PDB file of C-alpha atoms in Angstrom:
ATOM      1  CA  MET B 549      -0.131   0.447   0.577  1.00 76.00           C
ATOM      2  CA  SER B 550       1.172   3.724  -0.726  1.00 80.00           C
ATOM      3  CA  GLU B 551       0.435   6.990   1.126  1.00 81.00           C
ATOM      4  CA  SER B 552      -2.449   7.082  -0.552  1.00 85.00           C
ATOM      5  CA  ASP B 553      -3.553   3.365   0.167  1.00 91.00           C
ATOM      6  CA  PHE B 554      -5.726   3.392   3.295  1.00 94.00           C
ATOM      7  CA  PHE B 555      -8.702   0.476   3.717  1.00 95.00           C
ATOM      8  CA  SER B 556     -12.398   1.104   3.335  1.00 95.00           C
ATOM      9  CA  HIS B 557     -16.171  -1.396   3.373  1.00 96.00           C
ATOM     10  CA  VAL B 558     -15.331  -4.201   5.079  1.00 95.00           C
ATOM     11  CA  THR B 559     -12.298  -3.809   5.772  1.00 95.00           C
ATOM     12  CA  ALA B 560     -12.511  -0.287   7.451  1.00 96.00           C
ATOM     13  CA  ALA B 561     -16.090  -1.991   8.931  1.00 96.00           C
ATOM     14  CA  ARG B 562     -13.686  -4.927  11.027  1.00 95.00           C
ATOM     15  CA  VAL B 563     -10.785  -2.362  11.810  1.00 96.00           C
ATOM     16  CA  HIS B 564     -14.016  -0.194  13.607  1.00 97.00           C
ATOM     17  CA  GLY B 565     -15.577  -3.219  15.026  1.00 96.00           C
ATOM     18  CA  LEU B 566     -19.103  -2.718  13.377  1.00 97.00           C
ATOM     19  CA  PRO B 567     -20.969  -5.815  13.040  1.00 95.00           C
ATOM     20  CA  MET B 568     -21.829  -7.077  10.079  1.00 93.00           C
ATOM     21  CA  PRO B 569     -23.685 -10.034   8.642  1.00 91.00           C
ATOM     22  CA  PHE B 570     -21.273 -13.941   9.446  1.00 87.00           C
ATOM     23  CA  ALA B 571     -20.460 -14.378   5.575  1.00 84.00           C
ATOM     24  CA  VAL B 572     -19.475 -10.925   4.937  1.00 84.00           C
ATOM     25  CA  GLU B 573     -17.788 -10.052   8.082  1.00 78.00           C
ATOM     26  CA  HIS B 574     -15.728 -13.411   6.958  1.00 81.00           C
ATOM     27  CA  THR B 575     -15.097 -12.819   3.531  1.00 82.00           C
ATOM     28  CA  GLN B 576     -11.646 -12.683   2.498  1.00 84.00           C
ATOM     29  CA  THR B 577     -11.241 -10.017   0.047  1.00 89.00           C
ATOM     30  CA  ILE B 578      -9.451  -6.879   1.113  1.00 91.00           C
ATOM     31  CA  HIS B 579     -10.668  -3.155   0.292  1.00 93.00           C
ATOM     32  CA  VAL B 580      -8.567  -0.746   0.185  1.00 92.00           C
ATOM     33  CA  SER B 581      -9.446   2.306  -1.343  1.00 92.00           C
ATOM     34  CA  THR B 582      -7.849   5.417  -2.609  1.00 90.00           C
ATOM     35  CA  GLU B 583      -8.117   8.720  -4.089  1.00 85.00           C
ATOM     36  CA  GLU B 584      -5.369   8.583  -7.099  1.00 81.00           C
ATOM     37  CA  PRO B 585      -6.923   7.877 -10.345  1.00 71.00           C
ATOM     38  CA  THR B 586      -4.842   5.060 -11.261  1.00 65.00           C
ATOM     39  CA  LEU B 587      -5.630   2.342  -8.713  1.00 56.00           C
ATOM     40  CA  ARG B 588      -6.243  -1.693  -9.243  1.00 57.00           C
ATOM     41  CA  ASP B 589      -6.743  -4.034  -8.353  1.00 57.00           C
ATOM     42  CA  ARG B 590      -3.058  -5.577  -8.052  1.00 64.00           C
ATOM     43  CA  VAL B 591      -3.508  -8.365  -5.790  1.00 74.00           C
ATOM     44  CA  LEU B 592      -5.434 -11.469  -5.517  1.00 78.00           C
ATOM     45  CA  GLY B 593      -7.911 -11.027  -2.755  1.00 84.00           C
ATOM     46  CA  VAL B 594      -7.370  -7.221  -2.800  1.00 87.00           C
ATOM     47  CA  ARG B 595     -10.830  -5.272  -4.293  1.00 88.00           C
ATOM     48  CA  GLY B 596      -9.809  -1.754  -5.627  1.00 86.00           C
ATOM     49  CA  HIS B 597     -12.051   1.491  -4.884  1.00 89.00           C
ATOM     50  CA  HIS B 598     -11.430   5.571  -6.211  1.00 88.00           C
ATOM     51  CA  VAL B 599     -13.024   7.704  -4.185  1.00 88.00           C
ATOM     52  CA  ALA B 600     -13.325  11.258  -5.950  1.00 86.00           C
ATOM     53  CA  PRO B 601     -10.703  13.375  -3.798  1.00 85.00           C
ATOM     54  CA  LYS B 602     -11.934  14.624  -0.029  1.00 86.00           C
ATOM     55  CA  THR B 603     -15.650  12.447  -0.619  1.00 90.00           C
ATOM     56  CA  VAL B 604     -13.930  10.841   2.719  1.00 93.00           C
ATOM     57  CA  THR B 605     -12.848  10.896   5.745  1.00 94.00           C
ATOM     58  CA  VAL B 606      -9.192   8.541   6.739  1.00 95.00           C
ATOM     59  CA  VAL B 607      -8.399   8.197   9.839  1.00 96.00           C
ATOM     60  CA  ALA B 608      -5.573   6.648  11.705  1.00 95.00           C
ATOM     61  CA  VAL B 609      -7.192   2.844  13.891  1.00 96.00           C
ATOM     62  CA  ARG B 610      -4.798   1.790  15.272  1.00 93.00           C
ATOM     63  CA  GLY B 611      -2.076   2.778  13.463  1.00 92.00           C
ATOM     64  CA  VAL B 612      -4.102   1.896  10.128  1.00 94.00           C
ATOM     65  CA  ARG B 613      -5.242   3.844   8.399  1.00 95.00           C
ATOM     66  CA  VAL B 614      -8.757   3.608   7.331  1.00 97.00           C
ATOM     67  CA  THR B 615     -12.029   5.120   6.213  1.00 97.00           C
ATOM     68  CA  SER B 616     -13.869   7.054   9.008  1.00 97.00           C
ATOM     69  CA  ALA B 617     -17.093   4.934  10.903  1.00 98.00           C
ATOM     70  CA  VAL B 618     -19.565   6.765   9.010  1.00 98.00           C
ATOM     71  CA  ASP B 619     -17.797   6.847   5.848  1.00 97.00           C
ATOM     72  CA  THR B 620     -17.872   3.072   6.553  1.00 97.00           C
ATOM     73  CA  TRP B 621     -21.272   2.460   6.821  1.00 98.00           C
ATOM     74  CA  CYS B 622     -21.896   4.720   3.919  1.00 97.00           C
ATOM     75  CA  GLN B 623     -19.847   3.150   1.584  1.00 96.00           C
ATOM     76  CA  LEU B 624     -21.485  -0.750   2.949  1.00 97.00           C
ATOM     77  CA  SER B 625     -24.847   0.838   1.349  1.00 96.00           C
ATOM     78  CA  THR B 626     -23.581  -0.788  -1.692  1.00 94.00           C
ATOM     79  CA  MET B 627     -22.997  -3.890  -0.373  1.00 94.00           C
ATOM     80  CA  LEU B 628     -26.280  -4.517   2.191  1.00 96.00           C
ATOM     81  CA  GLY B 629     -29.095  -4.957   2.786  1.00 96.00           C
ATOM     82  CA  LEU B 630     -31.344  -2.058   5.250  1.00 97.00           C
ATOM     83  CA  ASP B 631     -30.902  -3.958   8.748  1.00 97.00           C
ATOM     84  CA  ASP B 632     -27.444  -5.306   8.514  1.00 97.00           C
ATOM     85  CA  LEU B 633     -27.099  -0.620   7.329  1.00 98.00           C
ATOM     86  CA  ILE B 634     -29.699  -0.099  10.429  1.00 98.00           C
ATOM     87  CA  ARG B 635     -28.106  -2.971  12.733  1.00 97.00           C
ATOM     88  CA  ILE B 636     -24.352  -0.270  12.507  1.00 98.00           C
ATOM     89  CA  GLY B 637     -26.124   2.596  12.497  1.00 98.00           C
ATOM     90  CA  ASP B 638     -27.109   1.712  15.753  1.00 98.00           C
ATOM     91  CA  THR B 639     -23.923   0.472  16.837  1.00 98.00           C
ATOM     92  CA  LEU B 640     -22.170   4.603  15.519  1.00 98.00           C
ATOM     93  CA  VAL B 641     -25.205   5.979  17.440  1.00 98.00           C
ATOM     94  CA  ARG B 642     -25.577   3.629  20.923  1.00 97.00           C
ATOM     95  CA  ARG B 643     -25.378   4.579  24.532  1.00 95.00           C
ATOM     96  CA  LYS B 644     -21.483   3.493  24.933  1.00 94.00           C
ATOM     97  CA  HIS B 645     -18.572   5.472  23.498  1.00 95.00           C
ATOM     98  CA  PRO B 646     -20.124   5.852  20.670  1.00 97.00           C
ATOM     99  CA  PHE B 647     -18.477   6.630  17.086  1.00 97.00           C
ATOM    100  CA  ALA B 648     -20.733  10.087  16.190  1.00 97.00           C
ATOM    101  CA  GLU B 649     -23.811  11.735  16.191  1.00 97.00           C
ATOM    102  CA  MET B 650     -27.155  11.449  14.686  1.00 97.00           C
ATOM    103  CA  ARG B 651     -26.340  15.359  13.069  1.00 97.00           C
ATOM    104  CA  ASP B 652     -23.446  13.384  11.759  1.00 97.00           C
ATOM    105  CA  LEU B 653     -25.524  10.836  10.094  1.00 98.00           C
ATOM    106  CA  LEU B 654     -27.620  12.619   8.740  1.00 97.00           C
ATOM    107  CA  ALA B 655     -24.394  15.365   7.176  1.00 97.00           C
ATOM    108  CA  ALA B 656     -23.468  11.704   6.269  1.00 97.00           C
ATOM    109  CA  VAL B 657     -26.585  10.827   4.290  1.00 97.00           C
ATOM    110  CA  ARG B 658     -26.405  14.924   3.089  1.00 96.00           C
ATOM    111  CA  ARG B 659     -22.667  13.964   1.435  1.00 94.00           C
ATOM    112  CA  TYR B 660     -23.562  10.571  -0.131  1.00 93.00           C
ATOM    113  CA  SER B 661     -26.619  12.488  -2.797  1.00 91.00           C
ATOM    114  CA  GLY B 662     -26.814  11.282  -5.543  1.00 90.00           C
ATOM    115  CA  ARG B 663     -24.127   8.029  -5.505  1.00 90.00           C
ATOM    116  CA  ARG B 664     -25.697   4.457  -5.508  1.00 91.00           C
ATOM    117  CA  GLY B 665     -27.307   3.179  -1.972  1.00 94.00           C
ATOM    118  CA  VAL B 666     -28.195   6.401  -0.569  1.00 96.00           C
ATOM    119  CA  LYS B 667     -31.738   5.850  -1.007  1.00 96.00           C
ATOM    120  CA  LEU B 668     -31.317   2.137   1.720  1.00 97.00           C
ATOM    121  CA  LEU B 669     -29.354   5.150   3.721  1.00 97.00           C
ATOM    122  CA  ARG B 670     -31.890   7.423   3.761  1.00 97.00           C
ATOM    123  CA  GLU B 671     -34.701   4.230   4.735  1.00 97.00           C
ATOM    124  CA  ALA B 672     -31.903   3.392   6.932  1.00 98.00           C
ATOM    125  CA  LEU B 673     -31.853   7.249   9.430  1.00 97.00           C
ATOM    126  CA  ILE B 674     -36.144   6.492   9.476  1.00 97.00           C
ATOM    127  CA  TRP B 675     -35.088   3.688  11.331  1.00 97.00           C
ATOM    128  CA  ILE B 676     -32.450   4.109  13.089  1.00 98.00           C
ATOM    129  CA  ARG B 677     -31.781   5.118  17.737  1.00 97.00           C
ATOM    130  CA  PRO B 678     -29.435   6.608  19.807  1.00 97.00           C
ATOM    131  CA  GLY B 679     -28.720   4.706  23.021  1.00 95.00           C
ATOM    132  CA  VAL B 680     -28.940   1.725  22.072  1.00 95.00           C
ATOM    133  CA  ASP B 681     -26.693  -1.427  23.370  1.00 93.00           C
ATOM    134  CA  SER B 682     -26.237  -4.363  21.421  1.00 93.00           C
ATOM    135  CA  PRO B 683     -27.615  -5.025  17.379  1.00 94.00           C
ATOM    136  CA  ARG B 684     -29.498  -7.808  19.268  1.00 93.00           C
ATOM    137  CA  GLU B 685     -31.044  -5.015  20.889  1.00 95.00           C
ATOM    138  CA  THR B 686     -31.800  -3.403  17.214  1.00 96.00           C
ATOM    139  CA  ASP B 687     -33.719  -6.138  16.502  1.00 95.00           C
ATOM    140  CA  LEU B 688     -35.991  -7.027  19.236  1.00 96.00           C
ATOM    141  CA  ARG B 689     -36.825  -3.514  18.502  1.00 97.00           C
ATOM    142  CA  LEU B 690     -37.015  -3.601  15.074  1.00 97.00           C
ATOM    143  CA  LEU B 691     -39.614  -7.316  15.463  1.00 96.00           C
ATOM    144  CA  ILE B 692     -41.549  -5.011  17.742  1.00 96.00           C
ATOM    145  CA  VAL B 693     -42.635  -1.456  15.537  1.00 96.00           C
ATOM    146  CA  ARG B 694     -42.522  -3.337  12.479  1.00 96.00           C
ATOM    147  CA  ALA B 695     -45.266  -6.002  14.332  1.00 96.00           C
ATOM    148  CA  SER B 696     -47.808  -2.203  15.199  1.00 95.00           C
ATOM    149  CA  LEU B 697     -46.703  -1.877  18.598  1.00 97.00           C
ATOM    150  CA  PRO B 698     -45.909   1.161  20.090  1.00 96.00           C
ATOM    151  CA  GLU B 699     -42.421   2.026  19.726  1.00 96.00           C
ATOM    152  CA  PRO B 700     -40.132   1.816  23.458  1.00 97.00           C
ATOM    153  CA  GLU B 701     -37.768   4.249  24.593  1.00 97.00           C
ATOM    154  CA  VAL B 702     -33.959   2.699  23.767  1.00 96.00           C
ATOM    155  CA  ASN B 703     -32.064   2.365  27.431  1.00 94.00           C
ATOM    156  CA  ALA B 704     -34.385   4.497  29.296  1.00 94.00           C
ATOM    157  CA  ILE B 705     -34.478   5.203  33.353  1.00 93.00           C
ATOM    158  CA  ILE B 706     -36.990   3.431  35.009  1.00 93.00           C
ATOM    159  CA  MET B 707     -37.210   6.087  38.537  1.00 93.00           C
ATOM    160  CA  SER B 708     -39.480   4.467  41.139  1.00 90.00           C
ATOM    161  CA  ARG B 709     -42.726   6.613  43.233  1.00 89.00           C
ATOM    162  CA  THR B 710     -39.937   8.359  45.436  1.00 90.00           C
ATOM    163  CA  GLY B 711     -37.683   9.572  42.845  1.00 91.00           C
ATOM    164  CA  VAL B 712     -34.395   6.708  43.413  1.00 90.00           C
ATOM    165  CA  LYS B 713     -33.028   4.889  40.334  1.00 90.00           C
ATOM    166  CA  LEU B 714     -34.942   1.414  39.846  1.00 89.00           C
ATOM    167  CA  ALA B 715     -32.634   0.884  36.190  1.00 88.00           C
ATOM    168  CA  THR B 716     -31.612   1.566  33.098  1.00 89.00           C
ATOM    169  CA  GLY B 717     -34.432  -0.486  30.679  1.00 90.00           C
ATOM    170  CA  ASP B 718     -33.176  -1.921  27.501  1.00 94.00           C
ATOM    171  CA  LEU B 719     -36.837  -1.424  26.167  1.00 96.00           C
ATOM    172  CA  VAL B 720     -39.308   0.557  27.867  1.00 97.00           C
ATOM    173  CA  PHE B 721     -42.756   1.010  27.587  1.00 97.00           C
ATOM    174  CA  ARG B 722     -43.026   3.676  30.199  1.00 96.00           C
ATOM    175  CA  ARG B 723     -46.655   4.199  30.169  1.00 96.00           C
ATOM    176  CA  TYR B 724     -47.530   0.946  30.497  1.00 97.00           C
ATOM    177  CA  ARG B 725     -44.984   0.185  32.957  1.00 96.00           C
ATOM    178  CA  VAL B 726     -43.906  -2.857  30.231  1.00 97.00           C
ATOM    179  CA  LEU B 727     -39.863  -3.025  30.469  1.00 96.00           C
ATOM    180  CA  LEU B 728     -38.367  -5.521  27.599  1.00 95.00           C
ATOM    181  CA  GLU B 729     -34.799  -6.711  28.835  1.00 92.00           C
ATOM    182  CA  TYR B 730     -32.668  -8.895  26.567  1.00 92.00           C
ATOM    183  CA  ASP B 731     -30.511 -11.269  27.872  1.00 85.00           C
ATOM    184  CA  GLY B 732     -26.553 -11.480  26.791  1.00 73.00           C
ATOM    185  CA  GLY B 733     -23.844 -13.685  27.341  1.00 55.00           C
ATOM    186  CA  GLN B 734     -22.735 -11.764  30.339  1.00 49.00           C
ATOM    187  CA  HIS B 735     -25.826 -12.477  32.226  1.00 46.00           C
ATOM    188  CA  ARG B 736     -26.156 -14.985  32.909  1.00 51.00           C
ATOM    189  CA  THR B 737     -21.691 -16.042  33.165  1.00 47.00           C
ATOM    190  CA  ASP B 738     -21.283 -13.268  35.128  1.00 48.00           C
ATOM    191  CA  GLU B 739     -22.316 -13.500  38.843  1.00 52.00           C
ATOM    192  CA  ASN B 740     -22.290 -10.253  39.870  1.00 52.00           C
ATOM    193  CA  GLN B 741     -24.581  -9.577  36.793  1.00 52.00           C
ATOM    194  CA  PHE B 742     -26.633 -12.458  37.430  1.00 51.00           C
ATOM    195  CA  HIS B 743     -27.458 -11.005  41.831  1.00 52.00           C
ATOM    196  CA  TRP B 744     -27.542  -7.766  40.479  1.00 57.00           C
ATOM    197  CA  ASP B 745     -31.113  -8.641  37.839  1.00 66.00           C
ATOM    198  CA  VAL B 746     -32.761 -10.229  40.773  1.00 70.00           C
ATOM    199  CA  ASP B 747     -32.098  -7.508  42.834  1.00 74.00           C
ATOM    200  CA  ARG B 748     -33.163  -5.039  39.731  1.00 80.00           C
ATOM    201  CA  LEU B 749     -35.923  -6.950  38.411  1.00 84.00           C
ATOM    202  CA  ASP B 750     -37.229  -7.399  42.452  1.00 83.00           C
ATOM    203  CA  ALA B 751     -37.936  -3.876  43.371  1.00 87.00           C
ATOM    204  CA  LEU B 752     -39.085  -2.758  39.314  1.00 91.00           C
ATOM    205  CA  MET B 753     -41.496  -5.900  39.673  1.00 87.00           C
ATOM    206  CA  GLU B 754     -42.853  -3.951  43.795  1.00 88.00           C
ATOM    207  CA  GLU B 755     -43.284  -0.828  41.662  1.00 91.00           C
ATOM    208  CA  ARG B 756     -46.179  -2.383  39.486  1.00 92.00           C
ATOM    209  CA  TRP B 757     -43.870  -3.050  36.190  1.00 94.00           C
ATOM    210  CA  ARG B 758     -44.122  -6.039  34.418  1.00 94.00           C
ATOM    211  CA  VAL B 759     -40.730  -7.355  33.284  1.00 93.00           C
ATOM    212  CA  ILE B 760     -39.808  -9.342  29.984  1.00 94.00           C
ATOM    213  CA  ARG B 761     -36.671 -11.144  29.319  1.00 93.00           C
ATOM    214  CA  ILE B 762     -35.502 -11.845  25.994  1.00 94.00           C
ATOM    215  CA  ASN B 763     -32.754 -13.440  25.320  1.00 90.00           C
ATOM    216  CA  LYS B 764     -31.020 -15.113  21.888  1.00 88.00           C
ATOM    217  CA  SER B 765     -33.403 -17.649  21.189  1.00 90.00           C
ATOM    218  CA  HIS B 766     -36.518 -16.227  21.993  1.00 91.00           C
ATOM    219  CA  LEU B 767     -35.463 -14.344  17.808  1.00 90.00           C
ATOM    220  CA  HIS B 768     -35.994 -17.356  16.121  1.00 92.00           C
ATOM    221  CA  ASN B 769     -40.105 -17.726  17.658  1.00 95.00           C
ATOM    222  CA  PRO B 770     -41.116 -13.958  16.710  1.00 95.00           C
ATOM    223  CA  PRO B 771     -44.707 -14.571  16.662  1.00 96.00           C
ATOM    224  CA  GLU B 772     -43.776 -15.879  20.719  1.00 96.00           C
ATOM    225  CA  VAL B 773     -41.929 -12.594  21.261  1.00 96.00           C
ATOM    226  CA  ILE B 774     -44.484 -10.519  19.789  1.00 97.00           C
ATOM    227  CA  ARG B 775     -47.606 -12.017  21.491  1.00 97.00           C
ATOM    228  CA  ARG B 776     -45.557 -11.902  25.441  1.00 96.00           C
ATOM    229  CA  VAL B 777     -45.504  -8.339  24.610  1.00 97.00           C
ATOM    230  CA  THR B 778     -49.172  -7.608  22.744  1.00 97.00           C
ATOM    231  CA  VAL B 779     -50.295  -9.413  26.109  1.00 97.00           C
ATOM    232  CA  ALA B 780     -48.414  -7.655  28.999  1.00 97.00           C
ATOM    233  CA  LEU B 781     -48.666  -4.294  26.455  1.00 97.00           C
ATOM    234  CA  MET B 782     -52.461  -4.436  27.095  1.00 97.00           C
ATOM    235  CA  ALA B 783     -52.462  -5.505  30.512  1.00 96.00           C
ATOM    236  CA  GLY B 784     -51.134  -2.048  30.932  1.00 95.00           C
ATOM    237  CA  GLY B 785     -53.728  -0.576  29.175  1.00 95.00           C
ATOM    238  CA  TRP B 786     -52.464  -0.108  25.560  1.00 96.00           C
ATOM    239  CA  ARG B 787     -55.733  -1.031  22.977  1.00 94.00           C
ATOM    240  CA  PRO B 788     -54.387  -2.094  18.887  1.00 90.00           C
ATOM    241  CA  VAL B 789     -55.945   0.522  17.161  1.00 81.00           C
ATOM    242  CA  ALA B 790     -58.563  -0.243  14.623  1.00 72.00           C
ATOM    243  CA  LYS B 791     -57.909   0.009  10.735  1.00 66.00           C
ATOM    244  CA  ALA B 792     -60.264   1.160   8.895  1.00 58.00           C
ATOM    245  CA  GLN B 793     -62.073  -0.138   6.776  1.00 62.00           C
ATOM    246  CA  LYS B 794     -63.195   0.821   2.907  1.00 63.00           C
ATOM    247  CA  VAL B 795     -66.789   1.222   3.065  1.00 63.00           C
ATOM    248  CA  PRO B 796     -68.113   0.063  -0.614  1.00 64.00           C
ATOM    249  CA  ASP B 797     -68.489   1.892  -3.356  1.00 59.00           C
TER     250      ASP B 797
END
C-alpha cells in the first residue's frame, strides 16, 4: 500500500468493530481505496476502489489508515441490506462510546446524495435510534415496531415513585409499565451481574412493572415474542388501533 491508500468498506468495518453479517465479515477480500485515479486490483484477494478527492474522512485506528466509521457505513450501503445498515447505524450512535451523533449520520447521507446506495441509507436513518447497547437490542426493537406495537424508549432510566433510580431498561414502554430486557451471555456467566439483575427485577416488580426477559433463542420465534409483549402491553392498558375498513361503493 502506498501513502495514498487506505482500507475501506468491509475491511474498514472490521477494523472499527462494526457488526456485520457473518458471511460478509469473514470474507477474505481486502478492500483498499485511494484518491489516486490509477488504482487497480494489484494483488489477488484485494479489491481496489477509487474515491473522489475530499469525499471521505480517513482516520487512524491502532495505526491503521481506514475510512471513518460513518463513511464506512455509507460505503457499505452498496453491499448490505436495510437491517444490516440499521444495526451498524445504531452502533455508530450507541449509548457507550459512540462513534458519532445522529447529526453526523444525517450530514453524511446528505453528502452521499446522488450516489448508489443513498436511498437505502435514507431509509435506514428512519429506523436508527441513539442509545442502543447491542445489535440484538436493535433486532428486538425492529421486531416490535414492525408488528405495529408501540415504539419503546431505548435504554431509558426508570425511577421509583419516591424518585430513586431503579434501572436503565433496554426497551421501556413507560406508559404501560412494561420493560423488555435482552439478556446476553454476561447475564448468565457473570455472577455479580446475575445478582444485580435479581435485585433490580425485584425492585421493578415492587413498583408494578412487568418485566419480560428475552435471549437469543427467543428471537428465533418472533410470533411468541410478539405475543408476550402484546399481552403485557394490553394488561397495562394499551389497545391496538383498529384498521379503517373501506366502505363499499
